[in-house]
Short mmCIF file of C-alpha atoms in Angstrom, two decimals:
data_model
loop_
_atom_site.label_atom_id
_atom_site.label_comp_id
_atom_site.label_asym_id
_atom_site.label_seq_id
_atom_site.Cartn_x
_atom_site.Cartn_y
_atom_site.Cartn_z
CA MET A 61 -0.07 -0.10 -0.04
CA SER A 62 2.70 2.48 0.79
CA ARG A 63 4.61 1.56 -2.35
CA LEU A 64 1.52 2.07 -4.53
CA SER A 65 0.73 5.63 -2.54
CA ALA A 66 4.37 6.56 -3.21
CA GLY A 67 4.24 5.84 -6.91
CA LYS A 68 0.92 8.01 -6.96
CA GLY A 69 2.30 10.93 -5.49
CA LEU A 70 5.48 10.88 -7.58
CA PHE A 71 3.26 10.53 -10.55
CA LEU A 72 1.11 13.67 -9.54
CA LEU A 73 4.14 15.56 -8.69
CA GLY A 74 5.28 14.97 -12.24
CA ILE A 75 2.40 15.94 -13.77
CA LEU A 76 2.54 19.17 -11.57
CA VAL A 77 5.92 20.13 -12.80
CA VAL A 78 5.10 19.34 -16.41
CA VAL A 79 1.84 21.46 -16.30
CA ILE A 80 3.84 24.50 -14.71
CA LEU A 81 6.95 24.08 -17.28
CA ALA A 82 4.28 24.34 -19.99
CA GLY A 83 2.66 27.22 -18.27
CA LEU A 84 6.13 28.90 -18.16
CA HIS A 85 6.79 27.88 -21.69
CA PHE A 86 3.59 29.27 -23.13
CA SER A 87 3.53 32.31 -20.92
CA ALA A 88 7.07 33.43 -21.81
CA ASP A 89 5.87 34.24 -25.31
CA ASP A 90 3.60 37.16 -24.09
CA ALA A 91 5.01 38.09 -20.79
CA GLY A 92 3.96 41.99 -21.33
CA GLU A 93 0.09 40.89 -21.16
CA LEU A 94 -1.74 40.43 -18.48
CA THR A 95 -4.37 37.69 -18.28
CA PRO A 96 -7.56 39.04 -17.26
CA LEU A 97 -7.23 37.13 -13.88
CA GLU A 98 -4.21 38.80 -13.16
CA SER A 99 -5.35 42.46 -14.30
CA THR A 100 -8.26 42.01 -11.91
CA ILE A 101 -6.24 41.00 -8.84
CA ARG A 102 -3.60 43.74 -9.46
CA ASP A 103 -6.60 46.26 -9.71
CA VAL A 104 -8.12 45.21 -6.38
CA LEU A 105 -5.06 45.05 -4.59
CA ALA A 106 -3.19 48.36 -5.81
CA PRO A 107 -5.28 50.78 -3.37
CA VAL A 108 -4.57 48.22 -0.58
CA GLN A 109 -0.93 48.11 -1.45
CA ARG A 110 -0.72 51.82 -1.59
CA VAL A 111 -2.44 51.95 2.13
CA VAL A 112 0.13 49.55 3.37
CA MET A 113 3.01 51.33 1.81
CA VAL A 114 1.99 54.49 3.14
CA VAL A 115 1.36 53.14 6.71
CA GLY A 116 4.48 51.28 6.41
CA ASP A 117 6.46 54.55 5.44
CA LYS A 118 4.99 56.17 8.37
CA VAL A 119 5.73 53.59 10.71
CA SER A 120 9.35 53.11 9.38
CA ASP A 121 9.78 56.81 9.39
CA TRP A 122 9.00 56.73 13.12
CA VAL A 123 10.70 53.99 14.00
CA SER A 124 13.86 55.21 12.25
CA PHE A 125 13.39 58.86 13.18
CA PRO A 126 16.14 58.74 16.42
CA ALA A 127 18.53 57.03 13.95
CA ARG A 128 18.01 59.53 11.23
CA LEU A 129 18.13 62.35 13.48
CA TYR A 130 21.62 61.10 14.47
CA ASN A 131 22.49 60.83 11.12
CA VAL A 132 21.23 64.28 10.08
CA SER A 133 22.96 65.79 12.95
CA ARG A 134 25.82 64.16 12.24
CA HIS A 135 25.68 65.27 8.94
CA ASN A 136 24.69 68.55 9.86
CA ARG A 137 28.13 68.74 11.64
CA ASP A 138 30.17 67.72 8.67
CA LEU A 139 28.40 70.45 6.69
CA GLU A 140 29.16 73.02 9.14
CA GLN A 141 32.66 71.82 9.20
CA GLN A 142 32.90 72.15 5.44
CA VAL A 143 31.45 75.56 5.84
CA VAL A 144 33.90 76.79 8.49
CA GLU A 145 36.81 75.26 6.32
CA LEU A 146 35.39 76.79 3.16
CA GLU A 147 34.69 80.06 4.69
CA GLY A 148 38.45 80.00 5.89
CA LYS A 149 39.55 79.27 2.24
CA LEU A 150 37.46 82.18 1.09
CA SER A 151 38.98 84.39 3.62
CA ASP A 152 42.30 83.13 2.67
CA TYR A 153 41.33 83.71 -1.06
CA ASN A 154 39.98 87.04 -0.62
CA GLU A 155 43.19 88.54 1.42
CA ILE A 156 45.54 86.84 -1.15
CA ARG A 157 43.51 88.66 -3.92
CA ALA A 158 43.84 92.03 -2.12
CA GLU A 159 47.28 91.29 -1.53
CA ASN A 160 47.98 90.53 -5.35
CA ALA A 161 46.00 93.89 -6.20
CA ARG A 162 48.38 95.56 -3.89
CA LEU A 163 51.76 94.00 -5.04
CA LYS A 164 50.53 94.33 -8.64
CA GLU A 165 50.03 97.89 -8.13
CA GLN A 166 53.61 98.23 -6.39
CA LEU A 167 54.91 96.14 -9.34
CA ASP A 168 53.31 98.56 -11.83
CA PHE A 169 55.02 101.50 -9.50
CA LYS A 170 58.59 99.99 -9.37
CA THR A 171 58.52 99.09 -13.24
CA GLY A 172 57.45 102.86 -14.14
CA LEU A 173 60.17 104.18 -11.80
CA ALA A 174 62.66 101.36 -12.49
CA ASP A 175 64.79 103.83 -14.50
CA GLN A 176 65.10 106.43 -11.93
CA VAL A 177 64.94 104.63 -8.32
CA THR A 178 66.14 101.34 -6.90
CA MET A 179 63.07 99.96 -4.16
CA GLU A 180 63.01 97.49 -1.61
CA SER A 181 59.33 96.58 -0.70
CA ALA A 182 58.63 95.98 2.87
CA GLU A 183 55.50 95.08 5.30
CA VAL A 184 54.46 97.33 8.17
CA VAL A 185 54.89 95.12 11.29
CA GLY A 186 54.17 97.83 13.85
CA ARG A 187 53.08 101.55 14.63
CA SER A 188 53.80 104.43 17.59
CA ALA A 189 52.05 103.18 20.52
CA ASP A 190 51.01 106.73 21.61
CA ASP A 191 48.61 109.20 19.57
CA TRP A 192 51.36 111.97 19.40
CA PHE A 193 53.85 110.72 17.07
CA GLY A 194 53.25 109.19 13.78
CA SER A 195 55.82 106.23 12.69
CA ILE A 196 55.92 102.47 11.61
CA LEU A 197 58.25 99.87 12.21
CA ILE A 198 58.84 97.68 8.70
CA ASN A 199 60.46 94.17 8.28
CA LYS A 200 63.32 95.18 6.20
CA GLY A 201 66.30 96.68 7.84
CA SER A 202 70.44 97.02 7.39
CA ALA A 203 70.47 93.45 6.05
CA SER A 204 68.17 94.71 3.21
CA GLY A 205 70.50 97.52 2.35
CA ILE A 206 68.07 100.18 4.35
CA GLN A 207 69.74 103.07 5.84
CA THR A 208 68.66 106.15 7.70
CA ASP A 209 66.92 109.10 6.00
CA MET A 210 65.88 106.83 2.90
CA ALA A 211 62.49 107.96 1.59
CA VAL A 212 59.55 105.61 1.66
CA VAL A 213 56.63 105.55 -0.34
CA THR A 214 53.76 103.64 -1.76
CA PRO A 215 52.21 103.73 -5.23
CA SER A 216 49.87 106.26 -4.04
CA GLY A 217 52.60 108.72 -2.69
CA LEU A 218 54.90 109.77 -0.29
CA VAL A 219 54.87 107.92 3.35
CA GLY A 220 58.06 109.12 5.22
CA ARG A 221 61.55 108.68 5.94
CA VAL A 222 63.67 106.09 7.80
CA THR A 223 64.72 107.31 11.01
CA SER A 224 66.45 104.29 12.63
CA VAL A 225 67.46 100.98 11.31
CA SER A 226 68.20 97.39 13.09
CA LYS A 227 69.48 94.45 11.31
CA HIS A 228 66.05 93.43 10.28
CA THR A 229 63.75 96.25 10.73
CA ALA A 230 63.49 100.05 10.39
CA GLU A 231 61.34 102.74 11.91
CA VAL A 232 59.85 105.38 9.24
CA LEU A 233 58.58 108.87 10.47
CA LEU A 234 55.31 109.40 8.77
CA ILE A 235 55.14 112.92 6.98
CA THR A 236 52.01 113.16 9.49
CA ASP A 237 54.52 113.32 12.43
CA PRO A 238 54.76 116.98 13.91
CA ARG A 239 58.77 116.25 13.83
CA SER A 240 58.60 115.73 9.71
CA GLY A 241 59.33 118.32 7.45
CA VAL A 242 59.60 117.78 3.85
CA GLY A 243 60.47 120.18 0.96
CA CYS A 244 57.54 120.33 -1.54
CA LEU A 245 56.29 122.08 -4.68
CA VAL A 246 52.62 123.08 -5.65
CA GLN A 247 52.67 121.23 -8.85
CA GLU A 248 50.77 123.66 -11.00
CA SER A 249 52.24 127.07 -9.85
CA ARG A 250 56.04 125.58 -8.69
CA ALA A 251 55.59 127.39 -5.53
CA PRO A 252 57.83 125.94 -2.75
CA GLY A 253 57.00 125.50 0.78
CA ILE A 254 57.50 122.82 3.50
CA VAL A 255 55.08 120.07 4.37
CA GLU A 256 54.80 119.48 8.23
CA GLY A 257 53.08 116.88 10.12
CA VAL A 258 50.16 117.83 12.58
CA ALA A 259 50.20 115.78 15.60
CA GLY A 260 47.62 113.15 16.45
CA GLY A 261 44.92 111.65 14.48
CA MET A 262 44.41 114.51 12.20
CA ARG A 263 44.76 113.02 8.68
CA VAL A 264 46.03 116.38 6.99
CA VAL A 265 49.49 117.67 7.00
CA HIS A 266 50.19 121.45 6.58
CA MET A 267 52.38 123.20 3.77
CA VAL A 268 54.05 126.25 5.37
CA HIS A 269 56.15 129.11 4.05
CA ILE A 270 54.56 129.45 0.63
CA PRO A 271 55.21 132.72 -0.74
CA SER A 272 51.83 134.80 -0.68
CA ASP A 273 51.63 135.79 -4.30
CA LEU A 274 51.86 131.94 -5.34
CA ALA A 275 49.21 130.69 -2.95
CA PRO A 276 47.75 127.47 -4.19
CA GLU A 277 44.05 126.81 -4.78
CA LYS A 278 41.89 124.05 -3.57
CA GLY A 279 42.51 120.61 -5.53
CA ASP A 280 46.24 121.75 -6.55
CA ARG A 281 48.67 118.88 -6.15
CA ILE A 282 51.59 118.97 -4.00
CA VAL A 283 54.83 117.07 -5.12
CA THR A 284 58.47 116.68 -3.31
CA SER A 285 60.61 119.38 -4.34
CA GLY A 286 63.91 117.18 -4.29
CA PHE A 287 65.61 120.31 -2.65
CA GLY A 288 67.89 118.43 0.20
CA SER A 289 69.23 115.08 -0.10
CA VAL A 290 66.28 112.95 1.56
CA PHE A 291 63.33 112.85 -0.69
CA PRO A 292 63.71 112.49 -4.65
CA LYS A 293 61.91 114.92 -6.94
CA GLY A 294 58.32 114.62 -8.11
CA ILE A 295 57.04 112.10 -5.42
CA PRO A 296 53.17 112.98 -4.82
CA VAL A 297 52.40 113.89 -1.31
CA GLY A 298 48.77 115.07 -1.48
CA THR A 299 46.03 117.78 -2.57
CA VAL A 300 45.17 121.27 -0.98
CA GLN A 301 42.32 121.24 0.86
CA GLU A 302 42.37 125.00 2.20
CA THR A 303 44.75 127.96 2.32
CA HIS A 304 45.35 130.29 4.99
CA LYS A 305 47.57 133.18 5.75
CA GLU A 306 50.23 132.62 8.37
CA GLU A 307 50.52 134.43 11.34
CA SER A 308 53.64 136.53 10.42
CA GLY A 309 51.28 137.45 7.40
CA LEU A 310 54.41 137.19 5.00
CA PHE A 311 53.49 133.65 3.95
CA LYS A 312 50.48 131.38 2.97
CA MET A 313 49.75 128.07 4.52
CA ALA A 314 47.84 125.28 3.00
CA VAL A 315 46.26 122.46 4.49
CA ILE A 316 47.07 119.13 2.42
CA LYS A 317 45.19 115.79 2.41
CA PRO A 318 47.75 113.24 1.55
CA PHE A 319 47.17 110.80 -1.15
CA VAL A 320 48.47 107.85 1.07
CA ASP A 321 45.91 106.55 3.72
CA PHE A 322 48.07 106.16 6.94
CA ASN A 323 45.50 104.16 8.93
CA ARG A 324 45.86 101.37 6.07
CA LEU A 325 49.28 100.97 5.47
CA GLU A 326 50.28 97.25 4.88
CA GLU A 327 53.38 97.56 2.20
CA VAL A 328 55.72 100.15 1.53
CA LEU A 329 58.51 100.50 -0.86
CA VAL A 330 61.89 101.92 0.55
CA ILE A 331 63.87 103.95 -2.24
CA ILE A 332 67.53 102.70 -1.80
CA SER A 333 69.06 105.03 -4.34
CA ALA A 334 67.72 107.60 -6.97
CA ASN A 335 69.24 108.31 -10.20
CA PRO A 336 67.56 111.03 -11.70
CA GLY A 337 69.11 110.62 -15.08
CA GLY A 338 67.99 107.01 -15.35
CA ALA A 339 70.09 103.88 -15.11
CA MET B 27 47.91 93.09 41.31
CA GLN B 28 51.42 91.48 42.24
CA PRO B 29 54.29 93.92 40.70
CA ILE B 30 55.85 90.93 39.02
CA ILE B 31 52.56 90.50 37.06
CA PHE B 32 52.65 94.17 36.47
CA LEU B 33 55.72 94.31 34.97
CA LEU B 34 55.01 91.09 33.11
CA LEU B 35 51.92 92.77 31.46
CA VAL B 36 54.10 95.88 30.20
CA PRO B 37 55.34 94.30 27.34
CA VAL B 38 52.61 92.29 26.34
CA LEU B 39 50.20 95.74 26.41
CA LEU B 40 53.17 97.54 24.40
CA ILE B 41 52.95 94.81 21.68
CA LEU B 42 49.37 94.99 21.62
CA GLN B 43 49.38 98.71 21.64
CA SER B 44 51.51 98.74 18.43
CA THR B 45 49.83 96.26 16.66
CA ALA B 46 46.54 94.71 17.40
CA LEU B 47 45.24 98.11 18.94
CA ASN B 48 45.43 99.87 15.44
CA HIS B 49 42.31 98.08 14.51
CA ILE B 50 40.20 99.81 17.28
CA VAL B 51 41.51 103.30 16.16
CA LEU B 52 38.77 106.05 16.23
CA TYR B 53 39.58 109.30 14.47
CA GLY B 54 43.32 108.63 14.62
CA ILE B 55 42.89 107.70 18.54
CA LYS B 56 43.50 104.42 20.08
CA PRO B 57 43.22 103.55 23.74
CA ASP B 58 46.36 103.59 25.88
CA PHE B 59 46.09 100.39 27.77
CA LEU B 60 49.46 100.71 29.39
CA LEU B 61 48.39 103.88 30.82
CA ILE B 62 44.97 102.37 31.65
CA LEU B 63 46.92 99.62 33.62
CA VAL B 64 49.24 102.36 35.55
CA ILE B 65 46.11 104.29 36.63
CA LEU B 66 44.08 101.15 37.78
CA ASN B 67 47.00 99.95 39.42
CA GLY B 68 47.44 103.28 41.15
CA PHE B 69 43.91 103.46 42.18
CA LEU B 70 44.05 100.26 44.02
CA ARG B 71 47.17 100.18 45.42
CA GLY B 72 47.88 104.30 46.33
CA THR B 73 50.44 107.00 45.15
CA ARG B 74 53.79 105.37 46.13
CA GLU B 75 53.38 102.14 44.37
CA GLY B 76 51.36 103.78 41.77
CA ALA B 77 53.89 106.37 40.86
CA PHE B 78 56.77 103.60 41.23
CA LEU B 79 55.19 100.89 39.07
CA GLY B 80 54.09 103.76 36.43
CA PHE B 81 57.71 105.10 36.49
CA LEU B 82 58.76 101.40 35.77
CA ALA B 83 56.03 100.88 33.02
CA GLY B 84 57.08 104.31 31.50
CA VAL B 85 60.95 103.42 31.25
CA ILE B 86 60.19 100.05 29.57
CA GLN B 87 58.12 101.95 27.18
CA ASP B 88 60.90 104.53 26.27
CA MET B 89 63.59 101.60 26.27
CA ALA B 90 61.20 99.77 23.85
CA TYR B 91 60.50 102.78 21.58
CA GLY B 92 63.73 104.52 21.59
CA GLY B 93 63.35 108.24 20.89
CA TYR B 94 63.02 110.57 23.93
CA PHE B 95 64.00 108.80 27.06
CA GLY B 96 62.25 109.79 30.23
CA LEU B 97 58.87 111.18 27.89
CA ASN B 98 56.60 108.16 28.79
CA ALA B 99 58.39 107.35 32.39
CA LEU B 100 57.73 110.82 33.72
CA THR B 101 53.88 111.03 32.52
CA LYS B 102 53.12 107.58 33.77
CA MET B 103 54.68 108.02 36.85
CA ALA B 104 52.41 111.31 37.25
CA ALA B 105 49.29 109.38 36.32
CA GLY B 106 50.05 106.55 38.63
CA TYR B 107 50.73 109.10 41.44
CA LEU B 108 47.47 111.09 40.61
CA ALA B 109 45.46 107.98 40.53
CA GLY B 110 46.95 106.94 43.59
CA LEU B 111 45.30 109.90 45.23
CA GLY B 112 42.16 108.43 44.63
CA GLU B 113 42.73 105.29 46.87
CA GLY B 114 41.05 105.50 49.98
CA ARG B 115 39.28 108.69 49.14
CA LEU B 116 37.16 107.45 46.30
CA TYR B 117 34.72 104.54 46.24
CA ARG B 118 36.89 101.73 44.59
CA ASP B 119 33.92 99.37 43.33
CA ASN B 120 31.98 101.70 41.24
CA ARG B 121 33.46 101.29 37.68
CA VAL B 122 31.89 104.67 36.94
CA ILE B 123 34.28 106.39 39.59
CA ALA B 124 36.99 104.47 38.08
CA ALA B 125 36.39 105.43 34.40
CA GLY B 126 36.11 109.25 35.71
CA LEU B 127 39.44 108.82 37.67
CA THR B 128 40.81 107.26 34.36
CA TRP B 129 39.58 110.42 32.60
CA VAL B 130 41.27 112.97 34.85
CA CYS B 131 44.42 111.08 35.00
CA THR B 132 44.70 110.62 31.32
CA LEU B 133 44.00 114.39 30.87
CA GLY B 134 46.49 115.18 33.53
CA ALA B 135 49.27 112.69 31.75
CA GLN B 136 48.54 114.09 28.38
CA LEU B 137 49.00 117.40 29.36
CA LEU B 138 52.22 116.77 31.01
CA PHE B 139 53.16 115.07 27.68
CA TYR B 140 52.55 118.15 26.03
CA LEU B 141 54.56 120.25 28.23
CA LEU B 142 57.44 117.85 28.04
CA LEU B 143 57.28 117.75 24.25
CA LEU B 144 57.90 121.65 24.43
CA LEU B 145 60.72 121.03 26.20
CA VAL B 146 62.16 118.92 23.35
CA ASP B 147 61.19 121.47 20.67
CA ILE B 148 58.32 119.60 19.32
CA GLN B 149 55.45 122.25 18.86
CA VAL B 150 51.50 121.10 18.55
CA PRO B 151 49.27 123.91 18.70
CA MET B 152 47.44 123.73 21.88
CA VAL B 153 44.01 123.68 20.40
CA THR B 154 45.03 120.60 18.34
CA ALA B 155 46.49 118.80 21.07
CA LEU B 156 43.43 119.27 23.13
CA VAL B 157 40.70 118.66 20.47
CA HIS B 158 42.32 116.07 18.58
CA ILE B 159 44.65 114.12 21.25
CA ILE B 160 44.04 114.70 24.66
CA LEU B 161 40.46 115.05 25.10
CA PRO B 162 39.46 112.15 22.66
CA ALA B 163 42.36 110.03 24.38
CA ALA B 164 40.92 110.53 27.95
CA PHE B 165 37.33 109.69 26.74
CA TYR B 166 38.67 106.48 25.09
CA ASN B 167 40.50 105.45 27.71
CA ALA B 168 37.35 106.29 30.24
CA LEU B 169 35.24 104.27 28.30
CA VAL B 170 37.65 101.25 28.12
CA VAL B 171 37.66 101.46 32.11
CA LEU B 172 34.04 101.21 32.16
CA ILE B 173 33.88 98.17 29.97
CA ILE B 174 36.88 96.35 31.60
CA TYR B 175 36.92 97.52 35.15
CA GLY B 176 34.76 94.53 36.63
CA PHE B 177 37.25 91.86 34.92
CA TYR B 178 40.31 93.85 36.41
CA CYS B 179 39.05 94.04 39.68
CA ARG B 180 38.17 90.22 39.58
CA PHE B 181 41.74 89.43 38.33
CA CYS B 182 43.32 91.87 41.31
CA SER B 183 41.00 90.13 43.76
CA ASN B 184 42.21 86.60 42.81
CA SER B 185 45.86 87.96 43.17
CA PRO B 186 47.51 87.65 46.37
CA ALA B 187 48.68 91.14 46.03
CA ARG B 188 45.76 92.41 48.01
CA LYS B 189 47.02 90.64 51.14
CA GLY B 190 49.75 93.09 51.82
CA GLU B 191 52.17 95.45 50.69
CA TYR B 192 54.98 94.36 48.51
CA PHE B 193 57.66 97.06 48.59
CA ASN B 194 58.29 100.42 50.50
CA PRO B 195 60.30 102.53 48.43
#
């Protein structure tokens, strides 16, 4: 009995396999088309599937929320770190771009005056500690060939002169310092005078001892006269803002707005030697 | 504050004075932190210590920057002494009083500076000096004291200096 039953079972299994293989064979020819039964089943199940999917998503969201929160938090930290790094790079980039513009300006200036002067560029590393005097400290000294009484300029105009030198630094007396005096000319009228500094935070200098008959007008440019041996001739100093009569009544004086912004000095050029006739 | 801490602070403030403080310049004037330290020290310690440490601070400044030796030594000594007059007479726990004293002492020190400049033949018109340097500097220093006086007092109260006199010149 058992052998008969076992043979029957095997026979039925064989038929089932053959039927499935035959169905598989025939359905493979038109796999893109649904049978009416398949179509109906799909249509009925689709809304249910959708609801289950939505609910499942919600549950999954709810369950995985802390984990995602942690991931988002970590991702946020990474992004914040990236933002900080990028901001730092952007800042560096802006700084380098500004420095590049300044150096390019200096280079143009140096190239333009190359036949007349030899210059050494230096960075400003310090300023006078009090409010009375106007001086700066630069990072080049005697080791770079800098000596006292050398003129210091920027592409904008005259800065001052070197007053003391160490091996790797030099102190520059600004033209705004009350101890400073520079022989100058009014570019238009060629009227001579001396540009003196005014103490404190005033952003102007005074040009004194101007002959009364050659008094400058507002807007006239002032340049160095070249008298004496410190400042080469023709370095721009500033423009006239207003003129007054001096107390003695014999001369005029003018208030000059310097071309150089002394509060923003970062790099300067020290004139090592001047060759007015060209190299 | 112990004198040794005071003297260690002097070069630190001098470096700050010639570098970082240039970023807080207003109309060409920056606060004089060294002078403020001298004034506050004088206010809390009295005339003798105020003047002596003020003198030392000024000597260090004169040596560090060259130029006219004694200019800062004398003015800071005067400021320290002047501030020391307030010790025991003025209420030291009030920052407004400390700021007012700073204003007066800065004014006195700067006026003395102006007179000493005349001695070395540096002529600055009086009105220019007053309007563009002395008064703005006095106000700026007073403003700084108004802001930092609480920190300074806490710093000093943590220091063992208040427990006794350190020297008797």
